[in-house]
mmCIF file of C-alpha atoms and ligand atoms in Angstrom:
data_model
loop_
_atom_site.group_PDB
_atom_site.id
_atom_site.type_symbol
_atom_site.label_atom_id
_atom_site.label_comp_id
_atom_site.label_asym_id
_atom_site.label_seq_id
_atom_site.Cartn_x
_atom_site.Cartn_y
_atom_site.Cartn_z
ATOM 1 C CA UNK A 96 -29.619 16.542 16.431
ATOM 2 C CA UNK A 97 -26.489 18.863 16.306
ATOM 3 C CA UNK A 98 -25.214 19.415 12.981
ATOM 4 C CA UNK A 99 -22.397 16.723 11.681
ATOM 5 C CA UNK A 100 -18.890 17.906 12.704
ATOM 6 C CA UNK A 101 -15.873 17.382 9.741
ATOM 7 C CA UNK A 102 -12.278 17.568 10.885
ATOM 8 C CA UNK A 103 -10.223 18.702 7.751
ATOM 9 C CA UNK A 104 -6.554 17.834 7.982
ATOM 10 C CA UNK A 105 -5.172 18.736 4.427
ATOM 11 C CA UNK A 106 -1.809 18.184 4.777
ATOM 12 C CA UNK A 107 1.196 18.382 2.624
ATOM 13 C CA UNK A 108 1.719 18.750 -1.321
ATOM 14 C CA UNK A 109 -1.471 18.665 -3.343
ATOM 15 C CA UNK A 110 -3.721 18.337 -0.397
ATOM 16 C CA UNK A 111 -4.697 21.591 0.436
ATOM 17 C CA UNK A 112 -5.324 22.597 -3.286
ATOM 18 C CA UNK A 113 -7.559 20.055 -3.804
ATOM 19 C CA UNK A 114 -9.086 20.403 -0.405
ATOM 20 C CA UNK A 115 -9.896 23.848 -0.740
ATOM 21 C CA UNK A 116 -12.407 22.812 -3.674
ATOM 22 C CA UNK A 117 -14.071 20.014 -0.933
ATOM 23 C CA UNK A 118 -14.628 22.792 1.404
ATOM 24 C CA UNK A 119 -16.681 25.340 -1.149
ATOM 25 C CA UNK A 120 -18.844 21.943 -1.983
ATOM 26 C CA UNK A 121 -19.124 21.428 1.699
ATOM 27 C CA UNK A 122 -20.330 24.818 1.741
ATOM 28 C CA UNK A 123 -22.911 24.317 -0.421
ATOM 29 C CA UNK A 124 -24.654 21.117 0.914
ATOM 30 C CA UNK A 125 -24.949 24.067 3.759
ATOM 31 C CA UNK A 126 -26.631 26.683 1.697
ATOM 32 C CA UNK A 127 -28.684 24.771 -1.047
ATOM 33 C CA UNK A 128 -29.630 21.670 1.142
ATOM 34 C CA UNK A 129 -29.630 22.759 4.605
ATOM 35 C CA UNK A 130 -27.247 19.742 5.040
ATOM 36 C CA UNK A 131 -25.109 21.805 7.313
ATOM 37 C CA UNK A 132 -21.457 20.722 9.175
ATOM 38 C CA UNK A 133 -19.358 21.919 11.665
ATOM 39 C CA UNK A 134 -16.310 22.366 10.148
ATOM 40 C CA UNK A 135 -12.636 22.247 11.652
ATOM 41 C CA UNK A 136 -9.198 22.459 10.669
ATOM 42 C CA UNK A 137 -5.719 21.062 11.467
ATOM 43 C CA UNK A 138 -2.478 19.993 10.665
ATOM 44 C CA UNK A 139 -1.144 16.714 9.533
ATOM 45 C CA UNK A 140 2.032 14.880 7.788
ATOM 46 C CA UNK A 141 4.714 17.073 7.123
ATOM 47 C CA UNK A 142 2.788 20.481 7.547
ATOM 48 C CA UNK A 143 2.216 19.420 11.338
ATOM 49 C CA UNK A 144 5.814 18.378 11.458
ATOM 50 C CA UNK A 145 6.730 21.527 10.384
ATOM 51 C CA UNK A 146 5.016 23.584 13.504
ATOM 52 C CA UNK A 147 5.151 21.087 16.126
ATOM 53 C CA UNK A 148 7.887 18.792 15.543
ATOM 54 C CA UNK A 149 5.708 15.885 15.483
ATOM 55 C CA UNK A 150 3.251 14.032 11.953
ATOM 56 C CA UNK A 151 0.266 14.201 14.091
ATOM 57 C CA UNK A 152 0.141 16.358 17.434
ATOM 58 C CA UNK A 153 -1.740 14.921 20.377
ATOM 59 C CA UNK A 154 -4.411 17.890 20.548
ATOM 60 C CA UNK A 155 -5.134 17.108 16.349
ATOM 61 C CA UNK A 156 -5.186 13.027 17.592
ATOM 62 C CA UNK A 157 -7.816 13.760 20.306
ATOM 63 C CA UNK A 158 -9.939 16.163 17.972
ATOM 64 C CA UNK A 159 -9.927 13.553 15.299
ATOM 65 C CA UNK A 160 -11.790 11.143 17.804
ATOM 66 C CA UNK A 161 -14.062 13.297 18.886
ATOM 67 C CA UNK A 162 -15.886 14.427 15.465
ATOM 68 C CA UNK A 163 -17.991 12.920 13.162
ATOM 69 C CA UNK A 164 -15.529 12.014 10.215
ATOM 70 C CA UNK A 165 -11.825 13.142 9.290
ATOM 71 C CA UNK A 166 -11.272 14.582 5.542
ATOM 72 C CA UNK A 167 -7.727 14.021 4.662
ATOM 73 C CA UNK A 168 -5.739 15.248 2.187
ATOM 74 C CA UNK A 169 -1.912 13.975 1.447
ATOM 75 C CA UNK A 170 0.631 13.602 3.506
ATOM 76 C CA UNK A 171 4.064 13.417 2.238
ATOM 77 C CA UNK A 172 6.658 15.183 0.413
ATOM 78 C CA UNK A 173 10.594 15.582 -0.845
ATOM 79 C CA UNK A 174 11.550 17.822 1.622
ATOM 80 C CA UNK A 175 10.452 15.202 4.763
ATOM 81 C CA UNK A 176 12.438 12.174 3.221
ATOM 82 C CA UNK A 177 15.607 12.411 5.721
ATOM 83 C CA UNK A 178 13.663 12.853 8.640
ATOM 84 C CA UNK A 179 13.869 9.868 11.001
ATOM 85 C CA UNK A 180 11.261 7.263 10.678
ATOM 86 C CA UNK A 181 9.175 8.088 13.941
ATOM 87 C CA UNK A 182 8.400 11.136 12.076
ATOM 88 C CA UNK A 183 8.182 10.849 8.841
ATOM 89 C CA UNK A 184 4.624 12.325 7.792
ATOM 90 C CA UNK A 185 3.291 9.026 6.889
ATOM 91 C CA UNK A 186 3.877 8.011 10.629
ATOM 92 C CA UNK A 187 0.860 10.770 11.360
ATOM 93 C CA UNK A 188 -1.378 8.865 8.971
ATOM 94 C CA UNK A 189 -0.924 5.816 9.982
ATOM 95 C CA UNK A 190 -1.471 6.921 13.820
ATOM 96 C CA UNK A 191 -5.139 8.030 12.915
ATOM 97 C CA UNK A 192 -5.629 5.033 11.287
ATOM 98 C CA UNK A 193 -4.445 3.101 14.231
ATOM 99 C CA UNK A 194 -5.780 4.838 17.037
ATOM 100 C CA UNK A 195 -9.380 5.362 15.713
ATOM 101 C CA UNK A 196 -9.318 1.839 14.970
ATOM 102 C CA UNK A 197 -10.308 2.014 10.866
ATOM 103 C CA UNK A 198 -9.893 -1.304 9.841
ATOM 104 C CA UNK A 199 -12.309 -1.700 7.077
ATOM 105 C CA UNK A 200 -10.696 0.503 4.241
ATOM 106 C CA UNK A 201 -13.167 0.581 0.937
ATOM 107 C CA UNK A 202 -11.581 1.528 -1.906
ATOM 108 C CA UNK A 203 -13.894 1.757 -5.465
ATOM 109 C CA UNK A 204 -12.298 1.756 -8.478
ATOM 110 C CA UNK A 205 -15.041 3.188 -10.775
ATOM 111 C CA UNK A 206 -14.790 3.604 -14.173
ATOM 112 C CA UNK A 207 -16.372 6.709 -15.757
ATOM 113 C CA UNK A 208 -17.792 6.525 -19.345
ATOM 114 C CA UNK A 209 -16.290 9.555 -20.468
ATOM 115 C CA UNK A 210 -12.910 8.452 -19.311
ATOM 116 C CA UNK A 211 -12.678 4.724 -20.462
ATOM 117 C CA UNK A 212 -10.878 6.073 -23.599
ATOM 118 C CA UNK A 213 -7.880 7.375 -21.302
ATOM 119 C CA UNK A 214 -7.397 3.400 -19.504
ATOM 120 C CA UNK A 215 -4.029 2.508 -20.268
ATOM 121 C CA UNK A 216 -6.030 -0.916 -20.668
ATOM 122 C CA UNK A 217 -8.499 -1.497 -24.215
ATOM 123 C CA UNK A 218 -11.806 0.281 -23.653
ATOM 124 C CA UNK A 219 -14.118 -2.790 -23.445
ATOM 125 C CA UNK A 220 -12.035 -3.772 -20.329
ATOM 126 C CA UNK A 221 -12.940 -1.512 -18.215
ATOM 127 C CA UNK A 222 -16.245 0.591 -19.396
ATOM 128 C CA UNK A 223 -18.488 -0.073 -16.668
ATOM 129 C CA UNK A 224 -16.422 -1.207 -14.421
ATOM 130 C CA UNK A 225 -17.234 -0.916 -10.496
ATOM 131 C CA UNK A 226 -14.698 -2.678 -8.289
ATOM 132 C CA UNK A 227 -14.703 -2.268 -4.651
ATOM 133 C CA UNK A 228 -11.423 -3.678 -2.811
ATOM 134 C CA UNK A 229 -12.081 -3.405 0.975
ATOM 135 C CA UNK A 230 -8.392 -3.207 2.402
ATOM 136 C CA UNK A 231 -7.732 -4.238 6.208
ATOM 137 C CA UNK A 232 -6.105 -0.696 7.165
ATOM 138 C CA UNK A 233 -4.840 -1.676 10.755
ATOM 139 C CA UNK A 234 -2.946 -4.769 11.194
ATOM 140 C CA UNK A 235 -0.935 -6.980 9.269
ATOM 141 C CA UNK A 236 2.671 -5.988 8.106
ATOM 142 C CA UNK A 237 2.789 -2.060 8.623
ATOM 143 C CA UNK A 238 1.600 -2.524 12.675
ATOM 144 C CA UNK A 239 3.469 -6.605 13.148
ATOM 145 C CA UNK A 240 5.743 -6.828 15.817
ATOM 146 C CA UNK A 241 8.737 -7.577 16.016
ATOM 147 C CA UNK A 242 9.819 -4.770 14.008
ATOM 148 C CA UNK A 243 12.961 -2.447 12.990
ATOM 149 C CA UNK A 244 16.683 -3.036 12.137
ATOM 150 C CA UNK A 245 19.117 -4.448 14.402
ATOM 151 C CA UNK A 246 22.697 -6.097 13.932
ATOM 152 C CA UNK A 247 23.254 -9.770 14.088
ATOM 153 C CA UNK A 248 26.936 -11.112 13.530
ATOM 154 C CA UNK A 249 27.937 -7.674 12.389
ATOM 155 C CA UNK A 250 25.243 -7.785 9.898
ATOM 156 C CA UNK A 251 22.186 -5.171 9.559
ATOM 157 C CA UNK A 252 18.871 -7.222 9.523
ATOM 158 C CA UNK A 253 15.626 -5.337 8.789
ATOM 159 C CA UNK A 254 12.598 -7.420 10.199
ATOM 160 C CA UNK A 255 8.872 -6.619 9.966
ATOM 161 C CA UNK A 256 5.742 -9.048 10.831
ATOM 162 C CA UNK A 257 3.110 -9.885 8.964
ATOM 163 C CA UNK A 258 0.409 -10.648 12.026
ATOM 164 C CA UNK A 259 -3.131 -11.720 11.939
ATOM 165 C CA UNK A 260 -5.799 -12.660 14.414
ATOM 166 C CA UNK A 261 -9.055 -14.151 13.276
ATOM 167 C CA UNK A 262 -10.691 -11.003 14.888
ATOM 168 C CA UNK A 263 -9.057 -9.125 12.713
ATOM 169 C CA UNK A 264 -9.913 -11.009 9.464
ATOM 170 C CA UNK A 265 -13.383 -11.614 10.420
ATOM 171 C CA UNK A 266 -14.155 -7.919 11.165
ATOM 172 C CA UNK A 267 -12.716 -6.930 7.418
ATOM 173 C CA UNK A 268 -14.610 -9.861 6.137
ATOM 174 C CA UNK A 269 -17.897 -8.936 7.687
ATOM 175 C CA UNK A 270 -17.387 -5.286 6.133
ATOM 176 C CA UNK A 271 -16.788 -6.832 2.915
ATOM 177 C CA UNK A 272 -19.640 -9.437 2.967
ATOM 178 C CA UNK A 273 -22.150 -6.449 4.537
ATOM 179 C CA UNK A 274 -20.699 -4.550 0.977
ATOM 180 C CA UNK A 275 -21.511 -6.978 -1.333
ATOM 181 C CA UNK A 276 -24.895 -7.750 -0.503
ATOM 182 C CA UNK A 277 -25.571 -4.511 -1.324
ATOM 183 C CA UNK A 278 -23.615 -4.737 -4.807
ATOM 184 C CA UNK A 279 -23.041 -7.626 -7.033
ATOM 185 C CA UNK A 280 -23.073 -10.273 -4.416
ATOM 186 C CA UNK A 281 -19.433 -11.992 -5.096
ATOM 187 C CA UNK A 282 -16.056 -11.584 -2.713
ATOM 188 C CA UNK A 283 -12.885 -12.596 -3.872
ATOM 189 C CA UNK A 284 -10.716 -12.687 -0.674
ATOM 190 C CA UNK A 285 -6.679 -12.734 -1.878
ATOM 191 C CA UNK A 286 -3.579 -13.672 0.320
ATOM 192 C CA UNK A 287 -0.806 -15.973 -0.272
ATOM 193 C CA UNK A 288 -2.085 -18.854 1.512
ATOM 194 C CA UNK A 289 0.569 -21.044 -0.583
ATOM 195 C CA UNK A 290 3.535 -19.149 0.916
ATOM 196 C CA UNK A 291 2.459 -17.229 4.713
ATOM 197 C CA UNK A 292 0.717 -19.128 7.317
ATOM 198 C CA UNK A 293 -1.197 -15.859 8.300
ATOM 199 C CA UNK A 294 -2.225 -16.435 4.584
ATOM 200 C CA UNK A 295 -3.893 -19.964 5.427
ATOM 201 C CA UNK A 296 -5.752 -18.591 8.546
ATOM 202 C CA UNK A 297 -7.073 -15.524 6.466
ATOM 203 C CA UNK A 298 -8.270 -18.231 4.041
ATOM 204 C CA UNK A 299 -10.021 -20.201 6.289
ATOM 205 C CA UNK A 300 -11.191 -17.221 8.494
ATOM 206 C CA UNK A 301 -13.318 -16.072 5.598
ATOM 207 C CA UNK A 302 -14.918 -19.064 4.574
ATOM 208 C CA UNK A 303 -15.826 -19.452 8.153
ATOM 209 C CA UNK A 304 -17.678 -15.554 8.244
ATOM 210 C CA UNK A 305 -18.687 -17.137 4.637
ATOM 211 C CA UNK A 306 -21.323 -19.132 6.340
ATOM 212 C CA UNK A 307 -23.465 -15.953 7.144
ATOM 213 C CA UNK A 308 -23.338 -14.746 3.787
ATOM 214 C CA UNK A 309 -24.796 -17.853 1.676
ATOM 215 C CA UNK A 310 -26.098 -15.288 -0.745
ATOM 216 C CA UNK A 311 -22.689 -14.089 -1.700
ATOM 217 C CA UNK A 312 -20.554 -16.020 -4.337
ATOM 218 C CA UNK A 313 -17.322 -16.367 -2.326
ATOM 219 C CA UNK A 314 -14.075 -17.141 -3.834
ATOM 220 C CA UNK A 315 -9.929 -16.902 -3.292
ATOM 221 C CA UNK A 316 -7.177 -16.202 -5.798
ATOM 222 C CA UNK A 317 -3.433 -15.712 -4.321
ATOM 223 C CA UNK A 318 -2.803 -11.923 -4.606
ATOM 224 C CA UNK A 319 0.085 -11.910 -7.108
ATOM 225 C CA UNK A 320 -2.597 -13.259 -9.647
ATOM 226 C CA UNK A 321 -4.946 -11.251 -8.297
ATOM 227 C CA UNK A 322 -2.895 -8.372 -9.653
ATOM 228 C CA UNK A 323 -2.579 -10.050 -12.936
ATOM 229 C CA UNK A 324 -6.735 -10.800 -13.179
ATOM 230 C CA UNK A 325 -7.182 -7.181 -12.261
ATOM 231 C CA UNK A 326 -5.253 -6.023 -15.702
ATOM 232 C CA UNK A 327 -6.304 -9.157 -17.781
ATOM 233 C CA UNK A 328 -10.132 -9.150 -16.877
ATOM 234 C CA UNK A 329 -10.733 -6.186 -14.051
ATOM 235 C CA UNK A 330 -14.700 -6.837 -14.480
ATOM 236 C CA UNK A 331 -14.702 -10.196 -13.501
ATOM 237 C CA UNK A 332 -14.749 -8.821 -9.840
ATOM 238 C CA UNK A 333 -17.242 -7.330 -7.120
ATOM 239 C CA UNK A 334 -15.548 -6.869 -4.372
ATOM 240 C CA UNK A 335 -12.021 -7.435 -3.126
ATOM 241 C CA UNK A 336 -11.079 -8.470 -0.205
ATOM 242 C CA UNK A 337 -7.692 -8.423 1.216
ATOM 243 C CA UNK A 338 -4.899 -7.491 3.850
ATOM 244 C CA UNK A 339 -3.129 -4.092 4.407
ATOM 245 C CA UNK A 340 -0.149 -4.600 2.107
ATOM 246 C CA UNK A 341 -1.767 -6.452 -0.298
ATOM 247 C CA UNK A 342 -4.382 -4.072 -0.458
ATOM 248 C CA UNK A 343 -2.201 -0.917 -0.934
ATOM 249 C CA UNK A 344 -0.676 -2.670 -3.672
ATOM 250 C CA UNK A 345 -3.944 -3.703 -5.179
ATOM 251 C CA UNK A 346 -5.824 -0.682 -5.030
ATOM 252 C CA UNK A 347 -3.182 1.624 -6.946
ATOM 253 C CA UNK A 348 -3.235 -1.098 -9.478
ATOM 254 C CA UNK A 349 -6.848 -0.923 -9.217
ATOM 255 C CA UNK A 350 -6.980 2.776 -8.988
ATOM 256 C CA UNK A 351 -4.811 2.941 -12.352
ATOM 257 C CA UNK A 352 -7.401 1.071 -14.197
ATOM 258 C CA UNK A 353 -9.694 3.671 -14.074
ATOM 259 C CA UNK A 354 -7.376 6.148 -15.800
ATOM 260 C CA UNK A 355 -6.164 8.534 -13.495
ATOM 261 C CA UNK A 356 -5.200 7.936 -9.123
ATOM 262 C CA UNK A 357 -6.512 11.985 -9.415
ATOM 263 C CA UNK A 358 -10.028 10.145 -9.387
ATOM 264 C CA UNK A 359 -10.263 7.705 -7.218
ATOM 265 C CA UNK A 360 -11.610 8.107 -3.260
ATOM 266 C CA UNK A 361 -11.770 6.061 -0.477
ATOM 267 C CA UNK A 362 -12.997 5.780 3.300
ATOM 268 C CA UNK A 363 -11.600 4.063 6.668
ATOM 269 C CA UNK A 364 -14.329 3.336 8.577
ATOM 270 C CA UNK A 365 -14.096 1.916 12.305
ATOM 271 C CA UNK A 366 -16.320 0.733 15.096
ATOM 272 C CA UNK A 367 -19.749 2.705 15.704
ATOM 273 C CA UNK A 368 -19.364 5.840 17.952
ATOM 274 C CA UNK A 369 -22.310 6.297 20.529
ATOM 275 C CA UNK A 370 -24.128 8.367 18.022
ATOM 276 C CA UNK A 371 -24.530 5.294 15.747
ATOM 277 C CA UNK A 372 -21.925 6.742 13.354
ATOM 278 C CA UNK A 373 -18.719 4.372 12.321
ATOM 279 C CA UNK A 374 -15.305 6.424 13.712
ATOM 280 C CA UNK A 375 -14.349 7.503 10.058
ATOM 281 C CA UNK A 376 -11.600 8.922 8.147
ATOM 282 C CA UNK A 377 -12.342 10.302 4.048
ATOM 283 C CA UNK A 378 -9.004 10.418 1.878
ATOM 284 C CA UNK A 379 -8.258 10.569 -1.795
ATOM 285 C CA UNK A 380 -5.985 7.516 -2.680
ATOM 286 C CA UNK A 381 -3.673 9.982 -4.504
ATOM 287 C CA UNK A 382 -0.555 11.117 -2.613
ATOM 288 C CA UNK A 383 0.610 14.661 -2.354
ATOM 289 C CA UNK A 384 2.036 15.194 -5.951
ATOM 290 C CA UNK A 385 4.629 17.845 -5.060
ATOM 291 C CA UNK A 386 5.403 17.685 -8.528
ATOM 292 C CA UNK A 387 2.070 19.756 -9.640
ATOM 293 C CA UNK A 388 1.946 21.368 -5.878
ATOM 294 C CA UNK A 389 1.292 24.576 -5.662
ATOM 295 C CA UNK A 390 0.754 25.339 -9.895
ATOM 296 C CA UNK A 391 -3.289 24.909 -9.537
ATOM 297 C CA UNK A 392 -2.840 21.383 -11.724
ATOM 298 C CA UNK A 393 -4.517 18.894 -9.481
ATOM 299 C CA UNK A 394 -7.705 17.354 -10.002
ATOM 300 C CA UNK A 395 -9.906 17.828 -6.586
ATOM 301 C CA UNK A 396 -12.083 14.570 -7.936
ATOM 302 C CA UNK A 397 -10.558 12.395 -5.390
ATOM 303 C CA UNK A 398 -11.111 14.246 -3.088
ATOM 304 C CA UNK A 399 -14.890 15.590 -3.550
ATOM 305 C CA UNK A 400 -15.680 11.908 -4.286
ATOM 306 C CA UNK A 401 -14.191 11.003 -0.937
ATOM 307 C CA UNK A 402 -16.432 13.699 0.781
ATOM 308 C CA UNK A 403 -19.477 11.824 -1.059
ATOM 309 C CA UNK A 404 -18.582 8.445 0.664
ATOM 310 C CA UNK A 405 -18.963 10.831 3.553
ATOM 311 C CA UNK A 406 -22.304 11.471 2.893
ATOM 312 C CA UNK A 407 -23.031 8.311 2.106
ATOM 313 C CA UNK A 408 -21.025 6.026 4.913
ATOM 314 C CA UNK A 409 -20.901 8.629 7.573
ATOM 315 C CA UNK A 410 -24.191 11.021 7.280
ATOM 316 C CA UNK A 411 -26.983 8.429 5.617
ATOM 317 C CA UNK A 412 -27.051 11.190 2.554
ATOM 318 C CA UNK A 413 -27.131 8.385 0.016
ATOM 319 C CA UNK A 414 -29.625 10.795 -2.036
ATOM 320 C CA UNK A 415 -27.010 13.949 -1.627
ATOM 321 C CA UNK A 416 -24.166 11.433 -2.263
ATOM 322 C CA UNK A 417 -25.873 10.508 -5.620
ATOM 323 C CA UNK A 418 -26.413 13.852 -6.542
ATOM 324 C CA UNK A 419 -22.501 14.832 -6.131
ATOM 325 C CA UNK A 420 -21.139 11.762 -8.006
ATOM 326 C CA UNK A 421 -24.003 12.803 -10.539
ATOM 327 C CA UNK A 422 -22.535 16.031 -11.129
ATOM 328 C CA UNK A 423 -19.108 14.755 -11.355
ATOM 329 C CA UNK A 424 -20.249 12.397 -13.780
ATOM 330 C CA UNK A 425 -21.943 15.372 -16.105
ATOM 331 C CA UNK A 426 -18.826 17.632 -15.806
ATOM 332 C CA UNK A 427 -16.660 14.722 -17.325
ATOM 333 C CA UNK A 428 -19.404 13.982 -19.705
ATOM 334 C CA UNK A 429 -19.196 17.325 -20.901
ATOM 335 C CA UNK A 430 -15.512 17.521 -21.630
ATOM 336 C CA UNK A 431 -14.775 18.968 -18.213
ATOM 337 C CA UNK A 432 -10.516 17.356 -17.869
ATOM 338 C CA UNK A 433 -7.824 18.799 -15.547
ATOM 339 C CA UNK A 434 -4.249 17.770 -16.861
ATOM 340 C CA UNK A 435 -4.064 14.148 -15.611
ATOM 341 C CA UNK A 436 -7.531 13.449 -17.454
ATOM 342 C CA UNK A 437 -5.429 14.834 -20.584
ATOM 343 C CA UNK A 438 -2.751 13.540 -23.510
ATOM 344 C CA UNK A 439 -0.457 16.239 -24.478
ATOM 345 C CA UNK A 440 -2.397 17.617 -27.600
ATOM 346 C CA UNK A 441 -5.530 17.534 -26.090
ATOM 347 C CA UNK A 442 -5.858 21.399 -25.629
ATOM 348 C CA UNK A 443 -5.926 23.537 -22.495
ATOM 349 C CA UNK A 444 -6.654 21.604 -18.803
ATOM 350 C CA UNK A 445 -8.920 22.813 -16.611
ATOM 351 C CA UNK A 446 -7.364 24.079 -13.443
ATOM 352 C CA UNK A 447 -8.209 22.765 -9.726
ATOM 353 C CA UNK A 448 -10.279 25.662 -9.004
ATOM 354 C CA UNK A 449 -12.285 25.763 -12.572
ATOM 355 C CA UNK A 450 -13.081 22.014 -12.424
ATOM 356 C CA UNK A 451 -14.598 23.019 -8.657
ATOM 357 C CA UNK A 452 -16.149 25.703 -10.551
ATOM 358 C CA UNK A 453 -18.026 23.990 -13.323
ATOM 359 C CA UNK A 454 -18.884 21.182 -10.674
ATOM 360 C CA UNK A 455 -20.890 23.532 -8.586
ATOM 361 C CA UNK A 456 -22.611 24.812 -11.235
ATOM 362 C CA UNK A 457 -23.777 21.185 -12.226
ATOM 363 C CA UNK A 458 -24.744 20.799 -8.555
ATOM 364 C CA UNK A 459 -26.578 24.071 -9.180
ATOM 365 C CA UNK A 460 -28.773 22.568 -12.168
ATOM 366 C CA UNK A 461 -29.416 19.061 -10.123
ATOM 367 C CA UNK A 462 -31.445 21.374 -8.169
HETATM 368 C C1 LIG B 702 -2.094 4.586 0.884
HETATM 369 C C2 LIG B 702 -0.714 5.129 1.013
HETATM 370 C C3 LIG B 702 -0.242 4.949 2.463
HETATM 371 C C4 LIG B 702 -0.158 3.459 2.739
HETATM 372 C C5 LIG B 702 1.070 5.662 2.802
HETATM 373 C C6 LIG B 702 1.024 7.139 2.476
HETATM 374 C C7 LIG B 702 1.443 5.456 4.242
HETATM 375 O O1 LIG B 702 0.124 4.531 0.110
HETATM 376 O O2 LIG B 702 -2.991 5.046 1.617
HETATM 377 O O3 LIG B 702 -2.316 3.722 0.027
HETATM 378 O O4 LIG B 702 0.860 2.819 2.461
HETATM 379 O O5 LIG B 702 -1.137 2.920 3.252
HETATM 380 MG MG1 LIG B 703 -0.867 3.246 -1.295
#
């Protein structure tokens, strides 16, 4: 078979710091494991804005459906927020999403052992923790129609619909059922069943797809106490399911758990192309910092990690994926910390480009 193609869109603030490190360990899967990809490169968010006028051109659109996966960086930044709406860079974001149809969004909030002292929560919480929220990423409040801001009796109204059709719930319930079965074997599906009707039909939607998945310990929790379980008792939970804004909500919360949003990944996966491969889309869950932009600050963790759910969702490289998150792992267990993973007396950080550094080298000694 043809080597695996990668479309890298870094984007705006952060992202193509961070990326930069991705590509050198792409380049090594190439050298040291003959795990080679075809790599290419284009513009998203506010850097594509910036050349063509438009978040996402049409030529970057069509590439992104035609390869294997999408890495992402950020999109986003100060010097886009005027811009009209329409092209705002999170408009180009949410286009892939949309058009290549990603609805199952996994998010893992994993905590490592050498960071469960840096938790803004009490260590026992969350050492060990493993949390996957599966977030539907393409319907719901940020696609609904009607939508927008109008005048009625002289008065601005701004309207957007929360839609759902069982389709839609029972495809982001399969992927979350398929998940657990090969984790801890318990869903917790959240919505607000006691306030939105779309709330009661995700509710019952689930425990319908339930049926398949006797095995699995299913259960539901409205999402505003979902958010307070996840800070009271975070392990009590396998894997989360819920809706789009929910689960944007949820997963920084989540994310924030584990100590730092620098280390947290996630993939959009879609339908299966004709090669057997979902349509997929690899992104930190970080933004684009333009705070830290541009001063070599940012932790590239997020985004490596993301390029292991690569291997392991896109590329069947479970073994490689292993080896990656291994290395991670070792770094941090050895006192590797870029300035996020850091209090203010804690020494000197590791910059973006050393913590790629000394996570080659531990990919070097897996070897
Ligand atoms: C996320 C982000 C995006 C979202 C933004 C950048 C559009 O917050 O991926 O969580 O709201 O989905
Ligand atoms: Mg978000």
């Amino acid at each position: 078979m043809a080597n695996p193609s990668l479309l890298i869109l870094a984007g705006d603030g952060i992202g193509p710091e961070v990326m930069d490190e991705v590509k050198r360990i792409i380049g090594w899967f190439g050298d040291k494991r003959d795990l080679t990809f075809v790599v290419s490169e284009d513009l998203v968010g506010g850097a594509a804005y910036d050349a063509h006028g438009v978040p996402l051109h049409d030529d970057t659109m069509a590439k992104a459906q035609e390869v294997d996966a999408v890495l992402l960086g950020a999109v986003g930044g100060p010097k886009y927020d005027n811009l009209d709406f329409s092209v705002k860079p999170e408009r180009g974001l949410l286009r892939l999403r949309k058009e290549m149809d990603l609805f199952a969004n996994l998010r893992p909030a994993q905590c490592f052992d050498a960071l469960a002292d840096f938790s803004s929560l009490k260590k026992d919480l969350i050492a060990g923790l493993d949390i996957m929220i599966v977030r539907e990423l393409t319907s719901g409040v940020y696609f609904g129609e009607p939508r927008g801001i109008h005048i009625e009796d002289n008065m601005r109204v701004g309207i957007n619909t929360q839609r759902y059709t069982e389709a839609e719930i029972e495809r982001a319930a399969r992927a979350a059922f398929d998940l657990a079965m090969k984790r801890g074997k318990k869903v917790c599906s959240m919505e607000k069943a006691n306030v939105m009707e779309s709330g009661i039909l995700w509710r019952d939607v689930v425990t319908e797809v339930h049926a398949d998945y006797q095995e699995v310990e299913l259960s539901h929790m409205y999402a505003d106490n979902g958010a307070m379980q996840l800070v009271r008792a975070p392990k009590q939970f396998d894997v989360i399911l819920t809706d789009n804004l929910f689960g944007d909500i949820l997963s920084d919360c989540a994310a924030m758990l584990t100590g730092s949003l620098g280390m947290l990944p996630s993939a959009s996966l879609g339908l299966p192309m004709a090669n057997g491969r979902p349509k997929a889309m690899y992104e930190p869950v970080h933004g684009s910092a333009p705070d830290i932009m541009g001063q070599a600050k940012a932790n590239p963790i997020a985004c490596i990690l993301s390029f292991a759910m690569a291997l392991r969702y896109s590329f069947d490289e479970g073994a490689e994926a292993d080896r990656l998150e291994a290395a991670i792992e070792k770094v941090l267990a050895d006192g590797a910390r870029t300035g996020d993973l850091m209090g203010p007396e804690d020494g000197t950080p590791l910059s973006t480009t050393e913590m790629g550094d000394v996570i080659l080298t531990a990919l070097d000694e897996s070897l």
